[in-house]
Tab-separated table of C-alpha atoms and ligand atoms in Angstrom:
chain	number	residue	atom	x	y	z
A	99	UNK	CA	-3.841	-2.274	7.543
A	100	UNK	CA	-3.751	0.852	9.159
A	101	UNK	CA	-2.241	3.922	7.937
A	102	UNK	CA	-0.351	3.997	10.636
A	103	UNK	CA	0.711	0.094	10.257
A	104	UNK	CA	1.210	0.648	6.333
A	105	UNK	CA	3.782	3.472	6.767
A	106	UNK	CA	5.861	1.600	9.182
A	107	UNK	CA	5.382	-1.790	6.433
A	108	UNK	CA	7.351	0.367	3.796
A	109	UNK	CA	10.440	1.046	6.061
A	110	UNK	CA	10.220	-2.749	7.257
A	111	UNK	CA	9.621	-4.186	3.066
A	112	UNK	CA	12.062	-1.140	1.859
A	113	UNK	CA	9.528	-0.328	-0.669
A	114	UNK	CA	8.627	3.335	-1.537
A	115	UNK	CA	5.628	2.131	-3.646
A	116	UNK	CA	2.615	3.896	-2.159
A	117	UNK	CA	4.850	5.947	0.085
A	118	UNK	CA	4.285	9.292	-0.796
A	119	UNK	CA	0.484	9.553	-1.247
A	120	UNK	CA	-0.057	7.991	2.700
A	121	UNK	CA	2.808	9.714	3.792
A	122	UNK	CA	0.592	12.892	2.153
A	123	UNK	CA	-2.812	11.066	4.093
A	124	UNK	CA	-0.856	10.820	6.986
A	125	UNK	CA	0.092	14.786	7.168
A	126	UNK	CA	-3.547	15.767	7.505
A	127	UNK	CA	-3.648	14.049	11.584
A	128	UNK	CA	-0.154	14.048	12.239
A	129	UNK	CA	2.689	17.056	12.053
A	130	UNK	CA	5.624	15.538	10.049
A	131	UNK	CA	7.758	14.767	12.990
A	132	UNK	CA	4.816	12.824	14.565
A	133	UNK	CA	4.893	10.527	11.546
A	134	UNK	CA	8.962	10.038	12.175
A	135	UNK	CA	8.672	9.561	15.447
A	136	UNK	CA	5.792	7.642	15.041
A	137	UNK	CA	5.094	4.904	12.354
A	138	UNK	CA	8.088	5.173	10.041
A	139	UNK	CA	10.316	4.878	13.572
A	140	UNK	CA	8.392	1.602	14.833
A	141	UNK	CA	9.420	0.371	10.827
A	142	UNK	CA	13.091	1.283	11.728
A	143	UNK	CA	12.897	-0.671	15.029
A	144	UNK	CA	11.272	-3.916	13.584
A	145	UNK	CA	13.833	-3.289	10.971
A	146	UNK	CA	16.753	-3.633	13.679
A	147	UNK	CA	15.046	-6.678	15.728
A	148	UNK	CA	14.607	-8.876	12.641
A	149	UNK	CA	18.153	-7.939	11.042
A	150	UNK	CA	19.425	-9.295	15.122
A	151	UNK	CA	17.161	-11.599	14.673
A	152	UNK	CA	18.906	-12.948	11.184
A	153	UNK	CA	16.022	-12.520	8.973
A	154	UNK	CA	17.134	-9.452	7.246
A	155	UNK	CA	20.851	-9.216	5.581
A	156	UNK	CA	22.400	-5.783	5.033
A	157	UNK	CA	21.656	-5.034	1.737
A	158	UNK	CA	17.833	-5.261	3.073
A	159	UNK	CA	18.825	-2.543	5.735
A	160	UNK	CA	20.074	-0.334	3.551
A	161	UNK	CA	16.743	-0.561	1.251
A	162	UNK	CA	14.658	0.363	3.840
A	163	UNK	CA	17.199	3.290	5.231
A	164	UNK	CA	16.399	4.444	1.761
A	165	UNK	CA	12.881	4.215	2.533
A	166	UNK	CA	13.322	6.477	5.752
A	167	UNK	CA	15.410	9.096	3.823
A	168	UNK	CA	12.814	9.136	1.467
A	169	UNK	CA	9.822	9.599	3.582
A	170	UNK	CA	12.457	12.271	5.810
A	171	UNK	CA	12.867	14.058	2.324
A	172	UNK	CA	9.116	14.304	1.137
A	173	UNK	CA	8.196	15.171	4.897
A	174	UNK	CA	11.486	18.053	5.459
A	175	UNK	CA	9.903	21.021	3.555
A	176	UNK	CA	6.261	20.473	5.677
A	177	UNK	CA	8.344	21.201	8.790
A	178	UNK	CA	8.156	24.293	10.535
A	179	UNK	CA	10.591	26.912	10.360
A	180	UNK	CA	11.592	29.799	12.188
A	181	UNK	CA	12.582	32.647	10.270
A	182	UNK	CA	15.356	34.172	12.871
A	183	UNK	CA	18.618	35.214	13.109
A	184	UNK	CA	21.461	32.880	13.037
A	185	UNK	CA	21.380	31.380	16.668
A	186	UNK	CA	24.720	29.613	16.138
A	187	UNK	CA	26.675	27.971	14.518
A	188	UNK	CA	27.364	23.918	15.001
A	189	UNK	CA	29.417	21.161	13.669
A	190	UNK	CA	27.856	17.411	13.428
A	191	UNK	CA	29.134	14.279	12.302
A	192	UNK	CA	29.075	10.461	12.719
A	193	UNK	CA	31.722	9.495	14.983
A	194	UNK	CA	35.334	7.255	13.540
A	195	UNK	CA	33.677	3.801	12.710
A	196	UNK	CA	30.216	4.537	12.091
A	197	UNK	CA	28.397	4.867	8.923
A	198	UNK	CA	24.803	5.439	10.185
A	199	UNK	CA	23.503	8.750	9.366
A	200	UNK	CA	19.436	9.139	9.145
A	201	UNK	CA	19.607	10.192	13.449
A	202	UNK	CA	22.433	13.094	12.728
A	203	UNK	CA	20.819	13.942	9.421
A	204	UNK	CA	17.718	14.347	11.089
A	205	UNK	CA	18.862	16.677	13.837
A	206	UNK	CA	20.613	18.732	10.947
A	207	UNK	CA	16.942	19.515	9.424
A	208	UNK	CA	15.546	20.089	12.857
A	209	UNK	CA	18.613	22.746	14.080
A	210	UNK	CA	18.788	24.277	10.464
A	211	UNK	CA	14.805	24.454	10.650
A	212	UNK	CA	14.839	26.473	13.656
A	213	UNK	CA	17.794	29.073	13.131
A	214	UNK	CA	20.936	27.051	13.631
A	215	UNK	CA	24.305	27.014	10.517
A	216	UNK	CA	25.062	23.432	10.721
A	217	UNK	CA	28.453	22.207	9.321
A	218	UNK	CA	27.271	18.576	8.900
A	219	UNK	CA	30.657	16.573	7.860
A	220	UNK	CA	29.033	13.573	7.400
A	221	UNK	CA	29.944	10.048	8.044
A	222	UNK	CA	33.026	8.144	9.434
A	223	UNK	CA	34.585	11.822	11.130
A	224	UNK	CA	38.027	11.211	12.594
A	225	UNK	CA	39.036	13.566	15.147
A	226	UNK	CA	41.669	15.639	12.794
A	227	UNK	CA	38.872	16.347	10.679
A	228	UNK	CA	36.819	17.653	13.477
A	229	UNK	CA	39.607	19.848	14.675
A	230	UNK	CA	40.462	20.846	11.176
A	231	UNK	CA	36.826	22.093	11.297
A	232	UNK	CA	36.804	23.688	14.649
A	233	UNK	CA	39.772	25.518	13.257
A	234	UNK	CA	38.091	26.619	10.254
A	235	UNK	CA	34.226	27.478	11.420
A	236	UNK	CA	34.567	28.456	14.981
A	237	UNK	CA	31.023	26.805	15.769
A	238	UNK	CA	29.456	27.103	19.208
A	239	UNK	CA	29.144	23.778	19.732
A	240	UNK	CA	29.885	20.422	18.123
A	241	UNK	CA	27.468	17.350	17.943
A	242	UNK	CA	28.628	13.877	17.510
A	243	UNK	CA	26.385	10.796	16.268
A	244	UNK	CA	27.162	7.434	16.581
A	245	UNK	CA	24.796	3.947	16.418
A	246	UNK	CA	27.194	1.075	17.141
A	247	UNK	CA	28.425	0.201	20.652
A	248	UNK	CA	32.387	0.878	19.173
A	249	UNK	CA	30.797	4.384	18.260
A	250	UNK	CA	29.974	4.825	22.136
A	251	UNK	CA	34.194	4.047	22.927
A	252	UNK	CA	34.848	6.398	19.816
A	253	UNK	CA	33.419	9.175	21.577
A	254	UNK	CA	35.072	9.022	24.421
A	255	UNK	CA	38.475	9.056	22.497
A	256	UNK	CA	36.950	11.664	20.302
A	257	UNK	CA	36.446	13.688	23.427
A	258	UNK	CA	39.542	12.946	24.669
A	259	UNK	CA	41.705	14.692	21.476
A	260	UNK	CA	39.498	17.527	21.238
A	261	UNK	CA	40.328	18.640	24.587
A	262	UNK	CA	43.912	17.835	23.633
A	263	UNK	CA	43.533	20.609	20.523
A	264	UNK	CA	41.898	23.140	23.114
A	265	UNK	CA	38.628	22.434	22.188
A	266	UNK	CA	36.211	22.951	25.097
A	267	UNK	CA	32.551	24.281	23.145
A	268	UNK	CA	29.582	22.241	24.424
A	269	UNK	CA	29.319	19.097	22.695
A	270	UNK	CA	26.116	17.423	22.166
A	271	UNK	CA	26.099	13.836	21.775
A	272	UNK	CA	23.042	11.164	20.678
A	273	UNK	CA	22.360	8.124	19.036
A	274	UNK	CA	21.636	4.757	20.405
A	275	UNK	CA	24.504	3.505	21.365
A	276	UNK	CA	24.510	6.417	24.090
A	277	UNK	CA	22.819	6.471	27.606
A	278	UNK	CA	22.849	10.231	29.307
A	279	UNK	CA	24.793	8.056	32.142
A	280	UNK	CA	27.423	6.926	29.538
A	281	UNK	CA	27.583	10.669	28.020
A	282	UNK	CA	27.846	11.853	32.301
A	283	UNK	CA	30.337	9.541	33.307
A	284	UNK	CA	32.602	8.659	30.429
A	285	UNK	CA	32.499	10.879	28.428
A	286	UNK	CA	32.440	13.931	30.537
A	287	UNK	CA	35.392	13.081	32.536
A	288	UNK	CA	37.691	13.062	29.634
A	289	UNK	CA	36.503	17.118	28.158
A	290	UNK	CA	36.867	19.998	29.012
A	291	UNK	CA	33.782	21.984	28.478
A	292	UNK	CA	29.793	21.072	28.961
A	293	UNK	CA	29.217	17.124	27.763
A	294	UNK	CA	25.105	17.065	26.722
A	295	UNK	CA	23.096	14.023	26.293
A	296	UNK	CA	20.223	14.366	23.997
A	297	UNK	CA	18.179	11.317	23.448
A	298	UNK	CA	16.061	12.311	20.391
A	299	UNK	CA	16.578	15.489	17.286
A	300	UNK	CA	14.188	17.367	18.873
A	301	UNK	CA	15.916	17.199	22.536
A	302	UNK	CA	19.095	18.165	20.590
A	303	UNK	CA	17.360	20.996	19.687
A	304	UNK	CA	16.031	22.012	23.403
A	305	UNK	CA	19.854	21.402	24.727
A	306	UNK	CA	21.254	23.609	21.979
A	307	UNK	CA	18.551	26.565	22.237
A	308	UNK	CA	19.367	26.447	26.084
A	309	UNK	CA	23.129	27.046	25.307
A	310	UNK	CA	22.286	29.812	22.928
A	311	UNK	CA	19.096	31.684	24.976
D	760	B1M	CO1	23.073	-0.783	11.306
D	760	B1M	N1	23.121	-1.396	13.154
D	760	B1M	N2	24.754	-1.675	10.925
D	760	B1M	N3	22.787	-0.206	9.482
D	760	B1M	N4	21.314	-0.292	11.828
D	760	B1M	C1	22.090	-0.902	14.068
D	760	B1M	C2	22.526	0.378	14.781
D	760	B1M	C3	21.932	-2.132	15.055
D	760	B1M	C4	21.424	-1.753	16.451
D	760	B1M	C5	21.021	-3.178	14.389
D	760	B1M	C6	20.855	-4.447	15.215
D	760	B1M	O1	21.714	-5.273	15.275
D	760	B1M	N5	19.738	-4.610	15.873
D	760	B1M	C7	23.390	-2.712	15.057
D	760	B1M	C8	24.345	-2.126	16.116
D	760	B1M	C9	24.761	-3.153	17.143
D	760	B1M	C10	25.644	-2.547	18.168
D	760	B1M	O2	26.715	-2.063	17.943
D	760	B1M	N6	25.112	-2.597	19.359
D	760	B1M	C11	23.844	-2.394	13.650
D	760	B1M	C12	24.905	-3.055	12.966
D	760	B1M	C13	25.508	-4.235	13.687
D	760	B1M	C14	25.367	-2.645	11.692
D	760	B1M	C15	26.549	-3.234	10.890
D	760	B1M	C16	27.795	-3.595	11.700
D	760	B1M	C17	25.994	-4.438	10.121
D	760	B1M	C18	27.017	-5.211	9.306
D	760	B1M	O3	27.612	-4.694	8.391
D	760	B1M	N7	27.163	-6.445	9.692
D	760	B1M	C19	26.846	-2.093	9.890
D	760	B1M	C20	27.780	-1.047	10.505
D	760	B1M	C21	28.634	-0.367	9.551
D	760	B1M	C22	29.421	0.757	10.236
D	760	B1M	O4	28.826	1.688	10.761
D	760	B1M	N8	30.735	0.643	10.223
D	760	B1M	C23	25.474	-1.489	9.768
D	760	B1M	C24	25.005	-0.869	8.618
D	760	B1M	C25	23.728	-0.337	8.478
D	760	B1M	C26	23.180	0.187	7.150
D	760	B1M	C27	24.233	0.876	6.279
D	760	B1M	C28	22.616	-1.001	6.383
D	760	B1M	C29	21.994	1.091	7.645
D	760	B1M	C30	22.390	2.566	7.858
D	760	B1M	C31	22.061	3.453	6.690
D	760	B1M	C32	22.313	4.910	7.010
D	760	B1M	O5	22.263	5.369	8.137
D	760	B1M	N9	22.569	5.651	5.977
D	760	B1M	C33	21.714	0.500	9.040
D	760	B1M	C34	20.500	0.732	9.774
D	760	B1M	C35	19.411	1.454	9.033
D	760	B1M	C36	20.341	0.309	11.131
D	760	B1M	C37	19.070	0.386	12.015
D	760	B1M	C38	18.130	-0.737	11.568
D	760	B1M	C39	18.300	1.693	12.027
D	760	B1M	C40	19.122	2.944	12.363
D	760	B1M	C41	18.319	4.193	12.030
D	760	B1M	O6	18.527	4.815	11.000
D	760	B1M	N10	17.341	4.559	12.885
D	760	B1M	C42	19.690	0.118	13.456
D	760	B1M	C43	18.740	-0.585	14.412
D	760	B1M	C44	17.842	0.388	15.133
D	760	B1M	O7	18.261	1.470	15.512
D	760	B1M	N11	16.630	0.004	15.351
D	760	B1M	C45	21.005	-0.479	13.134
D	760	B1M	C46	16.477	5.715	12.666
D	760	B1M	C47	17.162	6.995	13.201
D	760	B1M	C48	16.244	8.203	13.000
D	760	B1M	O8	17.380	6.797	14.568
D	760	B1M	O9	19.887	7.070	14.330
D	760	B1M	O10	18.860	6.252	16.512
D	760	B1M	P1	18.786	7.088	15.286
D	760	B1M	O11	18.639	8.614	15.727
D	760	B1M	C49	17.743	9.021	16.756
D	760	B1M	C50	18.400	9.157	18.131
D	760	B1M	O12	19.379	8.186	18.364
D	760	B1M	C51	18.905	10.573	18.155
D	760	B1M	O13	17.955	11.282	17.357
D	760	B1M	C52	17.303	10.407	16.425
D	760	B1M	C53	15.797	10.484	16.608
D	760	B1M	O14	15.288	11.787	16.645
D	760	B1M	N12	20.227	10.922	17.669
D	760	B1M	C54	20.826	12.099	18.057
D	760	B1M	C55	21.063	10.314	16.816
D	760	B1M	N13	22.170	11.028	16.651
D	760	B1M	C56	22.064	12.133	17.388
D	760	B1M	C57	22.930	13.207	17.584
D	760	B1M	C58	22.526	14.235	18.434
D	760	B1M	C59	21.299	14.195	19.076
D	760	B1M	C60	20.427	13.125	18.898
D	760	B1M	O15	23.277	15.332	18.682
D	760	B1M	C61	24.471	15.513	17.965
């Protein structure tokens, strides 16, 4: 096997045996987000078409989400960093619902990398607790994660009780549940300040430096 083929293998076996040292082989061609993007994401995807498929059960998932945090952790301190000034400060979580947490977790290294505070509240967020945050850290925007189609109608309702608080700083919202047309039309509608799409960390990161430049 490839290099390329073997790092992907231990996100779709869930094994960290051997991880490190090609992960370490792999750094020498690729930047670290190269190697996300690239092999240990193709792992994640045959991960999700044979657990549709039936031939992976949960508890196989979560091994090789292990795998991926892993392989995120060894690879987080290679990542560049910029070394300015707080460029703002912003709130993420996983939307009501949704447990899934390597995308937002990701986009927290990549904003905190390159100058941003991040609040990251982690998993499951209700609303209140959002607000309760908004209250409390005064961020500049807030990003919202979500995986599961339910996560795409969370947002929307999510949305919808912010603006109710009087909550109208951008908010950034990703994961694949989400289409930009989804974030546009249904989303939007329903808030009162900027609604952005980003499809991947590092367009999250684009989308916020543009609200901050
Ligand atoms: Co789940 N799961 N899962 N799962 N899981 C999916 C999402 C699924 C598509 C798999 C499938 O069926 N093919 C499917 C959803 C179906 C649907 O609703 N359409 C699914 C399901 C059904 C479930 C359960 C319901 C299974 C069950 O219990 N029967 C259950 C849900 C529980 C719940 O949430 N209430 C469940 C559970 C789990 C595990 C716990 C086992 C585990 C998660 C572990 C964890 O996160 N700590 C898991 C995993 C690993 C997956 C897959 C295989 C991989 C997800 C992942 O981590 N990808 C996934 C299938 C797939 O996506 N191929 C699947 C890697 C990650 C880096 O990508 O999160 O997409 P992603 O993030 C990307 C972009 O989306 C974007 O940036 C990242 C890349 O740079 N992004 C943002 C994400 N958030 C952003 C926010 C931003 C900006 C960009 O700004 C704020």
């Amino acid at each position: 096997l490839s290099l390329e083929e073997r790092i992907a293998r231990y996100v779709v076996e869930g094994t960290k045996e051997g991880l490190v040292p090609d992960l370490e082989t792999g750094l020498a061609t690729y930047q670290p987000l190269g190697l996300i993007n690239g092999p240990l994401m193709a792992g994640m995807e045959e991960v999700g078409r044979l657990f549709n498929a039936n031939e992976l059960i949960v508890a196989e998932v979560l091994q090789s989400a292990e795998v991926m945090k892993a392989a995120v952790a060894f690879l987080e301190p290679h990542m560049e960093k910029t070394d300015t000034a707080v460029k703002g400060k912003i709130i993420l979580a996983t939307v009501k619902g949704d447990v899934h947490d390597i995308g937002k977790n990701l986009v927290d290294i990549i904003l905190t990398n390159n100058g941003y505070r991040i609040i990251n509240l982690g998993i499951k967020v209700p609303p209140e607790r959002l607000i309760a945050a908004y209250q409390e850290e005064k961020p500049d925007a807030i990003g919202l994660s979500g995986l599961l189609v339910k996560s795409a109608q969370q947002m929307i309702l999510t949305a919808q009780d912010l603006k109710n608080a009087g909550i109208e700083v951008p908010l950034l919202v990703g994961g694949a549940a989400l289409t930009k047309k989804f974030a546009n039309t249904r989303i939007a509608p329903e808030y009162d300040g900027l609604v952005l799409y980003a499809r991947d960390a590092m367009e999250g990161l684009d989308l916020a430096n543009r609200l901050t430049d």
